[in-house]
Coordinates of C-alpha atoms in Angstrom, one line a residue:
X1 CA 26.5 21.4 21.2
X2 CA 24.5 21.5 23.6
X3 CA 20.7 20.3 22.8
X4 CA 21.9 16.9 24.5
X5 CA 22.5 19.8 28.1
X6 CA 18.8 20.8 26.9
X7 CA 17.0 17.7 27.5
X8 CA 18.7 16.3 30.6
X9 CA 19.0 19.5 32.6
X10 CA 15.0 20.3 31.9
X11 CA 14.3 17.2 33.9
X12 CA 16.5 18.2 36.7
X13 CA 14.2 20.4 37.2
X14 CA 11.8 18.1 38.3
X15 CA 13.6 15.7 41.0
X16 CA 13.6 18.0 43.3
X17 CA 18.1 18.5 43.4
X18 CA 16.5 22.2 43.5
X19 CA 14.5 24.2 45.4
X20 CA 13.4 26.6 43.6
X21 CA 11.1 29.1 41.4
X22 CA 12.2 30.9 38.3
X23 CA 16.0 31.5 37.6
X24 CA 16.8 32.4 41.3
X25 CA 19.6 31.1 43.2
X26 CA 18.9 28.1 45.8
X27 CA 20.8 27.0 48.7
X28 CA 22.6 24.2 47.5
X29 CA 21.3 23.4 43.7
X30 CA 23.0 20.1 41.7
X31 CA 21.9 21.8 37.8
X32 CA 23.6 18.9 36.4
X33 CA 23.3 15.4 36.2
X34 CA 19.9 14.6 37.0
X35 CA 19.4 12.8 40.1
X36 CA 18.6 9.8 38.4
X37 CA 21.7 9.5 35.2
X38 CA 23.3 7.9 32.7
X39 CA 26.9 8.1 30.4
X40 CA 29.3 6.2 29.1
X41 CA 31.8 8.6 30.0
X42 CA 34.4 7.4 32.7
X43 CA 33.9 10.9 34.6
X44 CA 31.2 13.2 35.4
X45 CA 31.0 16.7 36.5
X46 CA 28.3 18.0 38.9
X47 CA 27.0 21.7 38.3
X48 CA 25.8 23.6 40.9
X49 CA 26.4 26.4 43.4
X50 CA 26.1 27.3 47.5
X51 CA 25.9 30.1 49.3
X52 CA 30.0 31.3 48.8
X53 CA 30.1 30.7 53.3
X54 CA 30.7 27.6 54.6
X55 CA 31.9 24.3 53.1
X56 CA 29.9 21.7 50.3
X57 CA 31.3 17.6 50.1
X58 CA 30.9 15.9 47.6
X59 CA 30.9 12.2 49.2
X60 CA 32.2 14.2 52.3
X61 CA 35.5 15.5 50.6
X62 CA 35.2 19.0 50.0
X63 CA 34.9 20.9 46.8
X64 CA 36.7 24.4 45.1
X65 CA 34.5 27.0 44.7
X66 CA 34.2 29.7 43.0
X67 CA 34.2 33.8 44.9
X68 CA 30.1 33.8 44.4
X69 CA 29.9 29.9 45.3
X70 CA 29.9 27.7 42.5
X71 CA 31.2 25.0 41.3
X72 CA 31.3 22.2 39.2
X73 CA 34.3 19.1 40.3
X74 CA 34.4 16.4 37.6
X75 CA 35.1 12.7 39.6
X76 CA 36.0 9.7 37.5
X77 CA 33.0 6.5 37.4
X78 CA 33.4 3.0 37.5
X79 CA 30.6 1.0 35.2
X80 CA 27.6 0.5 36.7
X81 CA 25.7 1.9 39.4
X82 CA 27.5 5.3 41.5
X83 CA 26.5 6.9 44.4
X84 CA 27.2 10.4 44.8
X85 CA 25.8 12.8 48.0
X86 CA 26.7 16.9 47.4
X87 CA 26.3 18.5 51.2
X88 CA 26.1 22.2 52.5
X89 CA 25.4 22.1 56.0
X90 CA 22.2 20.5 56.5
X91 CA 21.3 19.9 53.0
X92 CA 21.9 16.8 51.5
X93 CA 21.2 15.3 47.8
X94 CA 21.8 12.5 46.6
X95 CA 22.7 11.9 42.5
X96 CA 23.5 8.2 40.9
X97 CA 25.1 8.0 38.0
X98 CA 25.5 4.4 36.1
X99 CA 28.1 3.7 34.2
X100 CA 27.4 1.7 30.4
X101 CA 30.2 0.3 28.2
X102 CA 30.9 2.0 25.0
X103 CA 31.1 -1.2 23.9
X104 CA 29.0 -3.6 22.3
X105 CA 28.6 -6.6 24.8
X106 CA 31.0 -9.5 25.2
X107 CA 28.6 -12.6 23.9
X108 CA 26.8 -14.8 26.5
X109 CA 28.4 -18.4 26.4
X110 CA 28.3 -19.5 23.1
X111 CA 26.3 -17.0 21.6
X112 CA 26.9 -13.6 19.4
X113 CA 27.1 -10.9 20.9
X114 CA 24.2 -9.1 21.1
X115 CA 23.9 -6.3 17.6
X116 CA 26.5 -8.1 15.7
X117 CA 25.7 -9.5 13.1
X118 CA 25.9 -7.8 9.2
X119 CA 24.3 -6.9 8.0
X120 CA 22.0 -5.0 10.6
X121 CA 19.5 -3.6 7.6
X122 CA 19.2 -4.7 3.9
X123 CA 21.8 -3.8 1.8
X124 CA 22.0 -3.6 -2.5
X125 CA 24.6 -3.9 -4.3
X126 CA 26.5 -4.1 -8.0
X127 CA 27.8 -7.2 -8.7
X128 CA 31.5 -7.6 -8.3
X129 CA 31.4 -5.1 -5.5
X130 CA 32.6 -6.2 -1.8
X131 CA 29.8 -7.2 0.9
X132 CA 32.3 -7.5 4.3
X133 CA 30.2 -10.0 6.6
X134 CA 30.8 -9.9 10.2
X135 CA 30.1 -11.3 13.4
X136 CA 31.1 -11.0 17.6
X137 CA 31.9 -14.4 19.2
X138 CA 33.8 -16.0 21.6
X139 CA 37.8 -16.3 21.8
X140 CA 38.7 -19.3 19.4
X141 CA 35.9 -19.9 18.1
X142 CA 34.8 -21.9 14.4
X143 CA 32.3 -19.4 13.2
X144 CA 30.3 -19.8 9.6
X145 CA 27.4 -18.1 7.4
X146 CA 25.3 -19.6 5.6
X147 CA 24.6 -17.3 2.2
X148 CA 22.6 -18.2 -1.1
X149 CA 23.3 -22.7 -0.6
X150 CA 27.2 -21.4 0.3
X151 CA 28.7 -21.9 3.6
X152 CA 31.8 -19.8 3.9
X153 CA 33.8 -19.6 6.8
X154 CA 34.7 -16.5 9.0
X155 CA 37.8 -15.9 10.4
X156 CA 39.1 -13.8 13.4
X157 CA 40.3 -10.5 12.5
X158 CA 43.0 -8.2 14.4
X159 CA 41.1 -5.8 16.4
X160 CA 40.0 -2.8 14.7
X161 CA 40.2 0.0 17.0
X162 CA 37.0 2.1 18.5
X163 CA 37.5 5.3 17.4
X164 CA 35.9 8.1 20.2
X165 CA 33.1 10.4 18.9
X166 CA 34.0 13.7 16.9
X167 CA 33.1 15.2 20.6
X168 CA 36.1 14.6 21.9
X169 CA 38.3 16.8 20.3
X170 CA 36.6 19.7 22.6
X171 CA 37.4 17.6 26.1
X172 CA 41.2 16.2 23.5
X173 CA 40.1 12.1 24.4
X174 CA 40.8 11.6 21.2
X175 CA 42.8 8.6 21.2
X176 CA 41.8 5.3 19.7
X177 CA 40.5 2.2 22.0
X178 CA 41.2 -1.0 21.3
X179 CA 38.2 -3.2 21.2
X180 CA 37.9 -6.4 23.8
X181 CA 35.5 -8.5 22.0
X182 CA 36.1 -10.6 19.2
X183 CA 35.4 -10.2 15.4
X184 CA 35.3 -12.6 12.9
X185 CA 34.8 -11.5 9.2
X186 CA 34.2 -12.9 5.7
X187 CA 34.3 -10.9 2.6
X188 CA 32.0 -11.5 -0.7
X189 CA 31.9 -11.0 -4.9
X190 CA 28.7 -11.7 -5.1
X191 CA 28.1 -11.3 -9.8
X192 CA 24.5 -13.5 -9.6
X193 CA 22.0 -11.1 -9.9
X194 CA 18.9 -11.2 -8.0
X195 CA 17.5 -11.7 -4.0
X196 CA 20.0 -13.8 -2.0
X197 CA 18.9 -13.5 0.7
X198 CA 19.2 -13.2 4.6
X199 CA 22.9 -14.1 6.1
X200 CA 22.7 -16.6 8.5
X201 CA 25.6 -17.2 10.4
X202 CA 26.8 -20.8 12.4
X203 CA 28.7 -21.1 15.5
X204 CA 28.9 -24.9 17.7
X205 CA 24.8 -26.2 17.3
X206 CA 23.9 -22.0 17.0
X207 CA 22.4 -20.6 13.7
X208 CA 21.2 -17.0 14.0
X209 CA 19.7 -14.9 11.2
X210 CA 21.4 -11.1 10.0
X211 CA 18.7 -8.3 10.4
X212 CA 19.5 -7.1 6.3
X213 CA 18.9 -9.0 3.4
X214 CA 21.4 -9.4 0.6
X215 CA 20.0 -8.1 -3.0
X216 CA 22.7 -8.3 -6.5
X217 CA 21.2 -4.6 -9.2
X218 CA 21.5 -5.0 -12.3
X219 CA 23.3 -2.5 -13.9
X220 CA 21.4 -3.1 -17.0
X221 CA 18.1 -2.2 -15.0
X222 CA 19.1 0.6 -12.5
X223 CA 16.8 3.4 -11.4
X224 CA 16.8 6.9 -11.7
X225 CA 16.5 8.8 -8.5
X226 CA 15.5 12.7 -8.9
X227 CA 16.1 15.4 -5.7
X228 CA 12.7 16.5 -4.3
X229 CA 14.1 18.2 -1.3
X230 CA 15.6 21.7 -1.7
X231 CA 18.2 21.0 -1.2
X232 CA 19.3 16.9 -0.5
X233 CA 21.4 16.6 2.1
X234 CA 24.5 14.6 0.5
X235 CA 26.7 12.3 2.7
X236 CA 30.0 9.9 2.5
X237 CA 28.0 7.2 2.9
X238 CA 24.5 5.8 4.1
X239 CA 23.6 7.3 8.0
X240 CA 24.1 10.2 9.5
X241 CA 27.1 9.8 11.4
X242 CA 29.0 10.4 7.9
X243 CA 30.1 13.2 6.7
X244 CA 28.3 15.8 4.9
X245 CA 29.2 16.6 0.9
X246 CA 27.8 19.3 -0.8
X247 CA 23.9 19.6 -1.1
X248 CA 22.8 18.9 -4.4
X249 CA 19.8 21.1 -5.2
X250 CA 16.4 20.2 -5.7
X251 CA 15.8 18.2 -9.2
X252 CA 19.4 16.7 -9.4
X253 CA 19.0 13.7 -11.0
X254 CA 21.8 11.0 -10.5
X255 CA 21.8 6.7 -11.1
X256 CA 21.1 4.5 -8.1
X257 CA 24.1 2.0 -7.8
X258 CA 23.4 0.4 -3.8
X259 CA 20.7 0.8 -1.1
X260 CA 21.2 0.2 2.6
X261 CA 19.1 0.5 4.8
X262 CA 16.1 3.4 4.0
X263 CA 19.5 5.3 1.9
X264 CA 20.2 5.0 -1.5
X265 CA 23.9 5.1 -3.0
X266 CA 24.7 7.5 -6.6
X267 CA 26.7 6.9 -9.4
X268 CA 28.7 10.5 -8.7
X269 CA 29.4 9.0 -4.6
X270 CA 27.5 10.7 -2.4
X271 CA 24.5 8.8 -0.2
X272 CA 20.9 10.3 0.5
X273 CA 17.6 9.1 2.3
X274 CA 15.6 7.4 0.1
X275 CA 12.6 10.4 1.2
X276 CA 14.8 13.0 -0.5
X277 CA 14.4 12.0 -3.7
X278 CA 11.8 10.1 -5.8
X279 CA 12.1 7.5 -8.9
X280 CA 11.5 8.4 -12.2
X281 CA 10.1 5.6 -13.7
X282 CA 11.7 4.5 -17.6
X283 CA 14.7 7.1 -17.1
X284 CA 17.7 5.8 -18.4
X285 CA 21.2 6.8 -16.9
X286 CA 21.9 9.9 -16.2
X287 CA 24.4 11.7 -18.8
X288 CA 24.3 15.3 -20.2
X289 CA 26.4 16.9 -22.1
X290 CA 27.5 20.9 -22.2
X291 CA 28.0 23.0 -24.8
X292 CA 28.0 27.2 -24.3
X293 CA 28.5 28.9 -20.6
X294 CA 27.2 32.6 -20.2
X295 CA 26.2 34.6 -17.2
X296 CA 24.3 37.5 -15.9
X297 CA 24.1 40.0 -13.5
X298 CA 21.4 40.3 -10.9
X299 CA 21.0 42.6 -8.1
X300 CA 23.9 41.5 -5.8
X301 CA 24.8 38.8 -7.4
X302 CA 26.6 36.7 -10.6
X303 CA 25.1 34.5 -11.7
X304 CA 26.3 31.8 -13.9
X305 CA 24.1 29.4 -16.2
X306 CA 25.7 26.0 -16.9
X307 CA 22.8 24.8 -20.1
X308 CA 22.9 20.4 -19.5
X309 CA 20.8 18.0 -21.3
X310 CA 19.0 17.3 -17.9
X311 CA 20.3 18.7 -14.1
X312 CA 23.4 16.5 -12.7
X313 CA 25.3 16.4 -9.7
X314 CA 27.7 18.8 -8.4
X315 CA 30.5 19.6 -5.6
X316 CA 31.5 22.9 -4.7
X317 CA 35.2 23.6 -3.8
X318 CA 36.0 27.0 -2.2
X319 CA 39.6 28.0 -1.5
X320 CA 41.8 31.1 -1.1
X321 CA 40.8 33.0 -3.9
X322 CA 39.5 30.4 -6.3
X323 CA 35.8 29.1 -7.0
X324 CA 36.0 25.1 -7.7
X325 CA 32.2 23.8 -8.9
X326 CA 32.3 20.2 -10.8
X327 CA 29.7 18.8 -12.9
X328 CA 29.4 15.0 -12.4
X329 CA 28.0 12.4 -15.8
X330 CA 29.0 15.4 -18.3
X331 CA 30.9 15.7 -21.4
X332 CA 32.1 19.1 -22.8
X333 CA 31.2 20.0 -25.9
X334 CA 32.0 23.3 -25.1
X335 CA 33.5 26.1 -27.2
X336 CA 32.0 29.5 -25.6
X337 CA 31.9 30.9 -22.7
X338 CA 30.3 34.0 -22.2
X339 CA 31.8 36.2 -19.1
X340 CA 32.4 39.9 -18.9
X341 CA 34.1 42.1 -16.5
X342 CA 32.6 41.3 -13.4
X343 CA 32.5 42.2 -9.7
X344 CA 33.8 38.4 -8.7
X345 CA 35.2 36.6 -11.1
X346 CA 38.5 38.1 -12.9
X347 CA 38.6 35.0 -15.2
X348 CA 37.1 31.3 -15.7
X349 CA 38.3 27.4 -16.5
X350 CA 37.9 25.1 -17.4
X351 CA 38.8 20.4 -17.5
X352 CA 37.3 17.4 -18.3
X353 CA 39.5 15.9 -15.4
X354 CA 38.5 12.5 -16.3
X355 CA 35.9 10.6 -18.8
X356 CA 32.2 12.2 -17.2
X357 CA 33.9 15.0 -14.7
X358 CA 34.0 18.8 -15.6
X359 CA 35.6 21.0 -13.5
X360 CA 34.7 24.9 -14.0
X361 CA 37.8 26.6 -11.7
X362 CA 36.8 29.9 -10.9
X363 CA 39.1 32.8 -10.6
X364 CA 38.3 35.8 -8.3
X365 CA 39.5 39.0 -7.6
X366 CA 39.5 39.0 -3.6
X367 CA 40.2 36.0 -1.6
X368 CA 37.8 36.4 0.6
X369 CA 34.3 34.8 -0.7
X370 CA 31.3 37.0 0.5
X371 CA 28.4 33.5 -0.5
X372 CA 26.8 31.5 -3.4
X373 CA 23.9 29.6 -4.5
X374 CA 23.5 26.8 -6.5
X375 CA 19.5 25.9 -8.3
X376 CA 18.6 24.6 -10.9
X377 CA 16.2 25.7 -14.0
X378 CA 14.4 23.3 -15.3
X379 CA 18.1 21.9 -17.5
X380 CA 19.8 25.2 -16.7
X381 CA 22.3 24.6 -13.6
X382 CA 21.9 29.0 -11.6
X383 CA 25.3 29.3 -9.6
X384 CA 25.4 32.7 -8.0
X385 CA 27.9 34.3 -6.6
X386 CA 27.7 37.1 -3.9
X387 CA 29.5 40.9 -5.0
X388 CA 31.6 42.5 -2.2
X389 CA 29.9 44.5 -0.3
X390 CA 30.9 48.3 0.1
X391 CA 33.1 49.2 2.5
X392 CA 33.7 52.5 3.7
X393 CA 36.8 52.7 6.1
X394 CA 35.9 52.2 10.6
X395 CA 32.2 52.3 9.1
X396 CA 29.3 49.7 9.1
X397 CA 27.2 52.3 7.1
X398 CA 25.8 50.4 3.8
X399 CA 26.7 46.6 5.8
X400 CA 23.7 44.0 7.0
X401 CA 24.6 42.0 9.7
X402 CA 22.4 38.9 11.3
X403 CA 22.1 38.0 14.7
X404 CA 21.3 35.3 15.6
X405 CA 21.1 35.1 19.9
X406 CA 21.0 30.9 20.3
X407 CA 18.0 28.2 21.7
X408 CA 15.1 30.3 22.9
X409 CA 12.0 29.5 24.6
X410 CA 10.3 27.2 27.8
X411 CA 12.0 24.0 26.5
X412 CA 15.6 25.4 24.6
X413 CA 17.3 26.6 27.8
X414 CA 20.5 25.7 25.7
X415 CA 23.6 24.7 28.9
X416 CA 23.2 26.3 32.2
X417 CA 25.3 28.1 35.3
X418 CA 25.9 26.7 38.8
X419 CA 22.6 29.1 39.3
X420 CA 20.5 27.6 36.5
X421 CA 20.5 30.2 35.0
X422 CA 19.9 28.8 31.3
X423 CA 22.1 30.4 28.1
X424 CA 19.3 31.5 26.1
X425 CA 19.0 34.5 28.3
X426 CA 22.5 35.6 28.3
X427 CA 22.5 34.8 24.5
X428 CA 20.0 37.5 23.9
X429 CA 21.1 40.0 26.1
X430 CA 24.9 40.0 24.9
X431 CA 23.1 39.4 21.1
X432 CA 21.1 42.7 22.1
X433 CA 24.4 44.9 23.0
X434 CA 25.7 43.8 20.3
X435 CA 23.2 44.8 17.5
X436 CA 23.2 48.8 19.4
X437 CA 27.0 48.9 19.2
X438 CA 27.0 47.4 15.5
X439 CA 24.3 49.8 14.9
X440 CA 26.2 52.7 16.5
X441 CA 28.6 51.9 13.5
X442 CA 26.5 52.1 10.7
X443 CA 25.7 48.6 10.1
X444 CA 21.6 47.4 9.3
X445 CA 21.7 44.4 12.4
X446 CA 18.9 42.1 11.6
X447 CA 18.2 39.8 14.7
X448 CA 16.6 35.8 14.4
X449 CA 14.7 37.0 17.8
X450 CA 14.5 39.4 20.1
X451 CA 12.3 37.5 22.6
X452 CA 12.0 34.2 24.5
X453 CA 10.2 32.2 22.2
X454 CA 10.9 29.3 20.7
X455 CA 12.7 29.2 16.6
X456 CA 13.8 25.6 15.6
X457 CA 17.2 26.0 13.4
X458 CA 15.4 25.8 10.7
X459 CA 13.8 29.0 11.0
X460 CA 17.2 30.6 11.5
X461 CA 18.6 29.4 8.8
X462 CA 15.4 30.5 6.6
X463 CA 16.4 33.7 7.7
X464 CA 19.6 33.6 6.6
X465 CA 19.3 32.4 3.4
X466 CA 16.1 35.4 2.8
X467 CA 17.7 38.3 4.8
X468 CA 21.1 37.8 2.5
X469 CA 23.5 40.0 5.3
X470 CA 26.8 40.3 4.3
X471 CA 27.9 38.1 7.4
X472 CA 25.5 36.0 10.4
X473 CA 26.9 35.8 13.8
X474 CA 25.4 33.1 16.1
X475 CA 25.6 33.8 19.7
X476 CA 26.7 31.6 22.1
X477 CA 27.7 30.4 25.7
X478 CA 29.4 26.6 25.3
X479 CA 28.8 23.5 27.9
X480 CA 31.2 19.9 27.8
X481 CA 29.7 16.9 27.0
X482 CA 30.0 14.5 30.2
X483 CA 33.9 13.5 29.9
X484 CA 34.9 16.8 29.9
X485 CA 36.9 19.3 32.7
X486 CA 33.8 21.2 33.5
X487 CA 36.2 23.6 36.9
X488 CA 39.4 24.0 34.5
X489 CA 38.0 24.6 31.5
X490 CA 37.0 28.2 30.0
X491 CA 37.4 30.6 26.8
X492 CA 36.3 31.5 23.8
X493 CA 35.9 30.4 20.9
X494 CA 34.7 30.0 17.3
X495 CA 32.7 27.3 14.8
X496 CA 33.4 27.5 10.8
X497 CA 32.6 25.4 8.3
X498 CA 32.8 27.3 5.5
X499 CA 36.0 28.2 3.5
X500 CA 34.1 31.9 3.1
X501 CA 33.5 32.4 6.7
X502 CA 36.9 30.7 7.8
X503 CA 38.7 34.6 8.2
X504 CA 36.0 35.6 9.5
X505 CA 36.1 33.2 12.1
X506 CA 39.7 33.2 12.7
X507 CA 39.7 37.3 13.0
X508 CA 36.9 37.9 16.0
X509 CA 38.5 34.8 17.8
X510 CA 42.1 36.3 17.8
X511 CA 40.8 39.4 18.4
X512 CA 38.9 38.8 21.5
X513 CA 41.1 37.3 23.0
X514 CA 43.9 39.8 22.8
X515 CA 40.9 42.7 23.6
X516 CA 39.3 41.6 26.0
X517 CA 42.4 39.3 27.7
X518 CA 40.2 36.6 27.8
X519 CA 41.4 32.8 27.6
X520 CA 41.6 31.1 23.9
X521 CA 39.1 26.8 23.4
X522 CA 40.2 27.5 20.3
X523 CA 39.1 28.1 16.8
X524 CA 37.0 24.8 15.3
X525 CA 35.7 23.9 11.8
X526 CA 32.1 22.0 13.0
X527 CA 29.7 20.9 10.8
X528 CA 27.0 22.8 12.8
X529 CA 23.3 24.0 11.5
X530 CA 24.2 27.4 12.0
X531 CA 27.6 27.3 10.5
X532 CA 26.4 25.6 7.0
X533 CA 24.4 28.4 5.1
X534 CA 27.0 29.1 1.9
X535 CA 24.6 32.3 1.3
X536 CA 27.2 34.4 3.1
X537 CA 30.3 33.7 5.8
X538 CA 27.9 32.4 9.1
X539 CA 29.8 32.0 11.9
X540 CA 28.9 30.3 15.3
X541 CA 30.4 32.6 18.8
X542 CA 30.9 30.4 22.4
X543 CA 31.5 33.4 24.3
X544 CA 33.0 31.1 27.1
X545 CA 32.3 28.1 29.4
X546 CA 28.3 28.5 32.0
X547 CA 29.1 25.9 33.3
X548 CA 32.6 26.7 34.4
X549 CA 32.2 28.4 37.7
X550 CA 34.4 31.5 37.9
X551 CA 33.8 32.1 33.7
X552 CA 30.3 32.2 34.2
X553 CA 30.8 35.2 36.5
X554 CA 32.2 36.9 34.0
X555 CA 29.2 35.4 31.9
X556 CA 26.6 37.3 33.7
X557 CA 28.8 40.9 34.9
X558 CA 26.3 43.2 33.2
X559 CA 29.8 45.4 32.7
X560 CA 31.6 42.9 31.4
X561 CA 28.2 42.6 29.3
X562 CA 28.5 44.9 27.5
X563 CA 32.4 45.7 26.7
X564 CA 32.4 42.3 24.9
X565 CA 29.8 43.7 22.9
X566 CA 32.5 47.0 22.1
X567 CA 35.0 44.6 21.1
X568 CA 33.1 41.8 19.4
X569 CA 31.4 45.9 17.2
X570 CA 34.5 46.7 16.6
X571 CA 36.4 43.3 15.9
X572 CA 33.3 43.4 13.0
X573 CA 34.2 46.7 11.4
X574 CA 38.3 46.0 11.7
X575 CA 37.6 42.7 9.7
X576 CA 35.0 44.8 7.3
X577 CA 37.9 47.0 7.3
X578 CA 40.9 44.7 6.2
X579 CA 38.9 41.8 4.6
X580 CA 40.1 41.9 0.7

């Protein structure tokens, strides 16, 4: 959440806004924004500090500060350059913030809007599927497209609302906005197989080609992709802006039914980068039958084996006491399933919900799920379900817990308080305090880092998957995007992604807010690297706002840090005692 701030804030150290060494407190310092800053936000906050005595002004007006002298006022921004003067006694800092428009620029004269012509990249689809062509042009224009020897008119469209970024949920900016520009569009359903070439847009005497070309695929000669990544990242559309689906185990095969840029669309509905798959020469469209299903135990896991003719795509859905596995391109010939009394599963039901789509519904003995894994052994799909830990009342004896202190190293500072003190340091202090408290209660604790080292997200996730703890907690402190209200936003937040982590996230959030009498910033479902692991309930904790002046003073208070660690350890112990 704070990586986007880290790089910008690190740059501040070279701007002259803070004349200091290490993390010592300057007489007047602005940590954020840097001296030259660009944003599309309608407002900006200033994070900094000065000695508590005396007055700090911004453009001549006094600003509110905390007892320790920290400040975080917000100011509206006009489009273009905005210059701010921050003064304390004889010291003055100048900061220039340039606000750019979030919309594509309006067309100049009788021309198309910049970067508005579609397709923006090469596009390949099956015959008869709609392809919509669009451009931004001046109002009341006559716009046409020429494609494959045909000229077609584009019609002006009813304005389609612009949606705010996902980060708007964190700042309350969730209302769609109306675009200023006029969009012209038409949709076609080409039937002819082969390359249609590029689309040329016509506006008066102006003609311009769209960047991408169109290809219509031959349904009789579709390619088959095999996932080479471990696992493959499947999404709902052809870019990282689209939501993630269940990761595809290495070896999964699916028929390619579309291409868009460097993404391939698969027949079950997901998209994946072409760099994460290879083409299987001469393969026919992926189809499999399935017959008998067996199960076995492997240490702390139950493994269910689904023998297939070829590795097919899968998705997973977790419910309160159910685990639902869906196989695509698969037809059942199942008469026998072996599943004896099991620590996790009470019963397995299945249904051919539609041709080529099989659903396996595991009825579980517990509402709390503890982790799952999917892999292919040859063409056999292996689903592993983790057994519940053996919990002793009010004790964590025998429980393994992973703690991940967020950020670390010289470049990944995380968010920073008004003095420049970085999140990475206080996250490590809190994590070590928490470790000590958990060990006192009998837990075995794994730390992803115990020093100020650079550790990327992939390495942290790898530790979770390799150590297979009962739970994983990633410890962080918060910040906001530019359009947030740093002065008035504070509180504890927890983040989860997999359903198995929801109860833990909700419980710890409520426990900390109540026991410590802290504000609540909320509980969020969020697609984060440290909440995505499936091998364990994994929660990311945002324990307060570094950028909020008064909360920053609470965060850095050693006595309060100890209280926080005790409360968090007590909350973890309490959760394990009631998790069923």
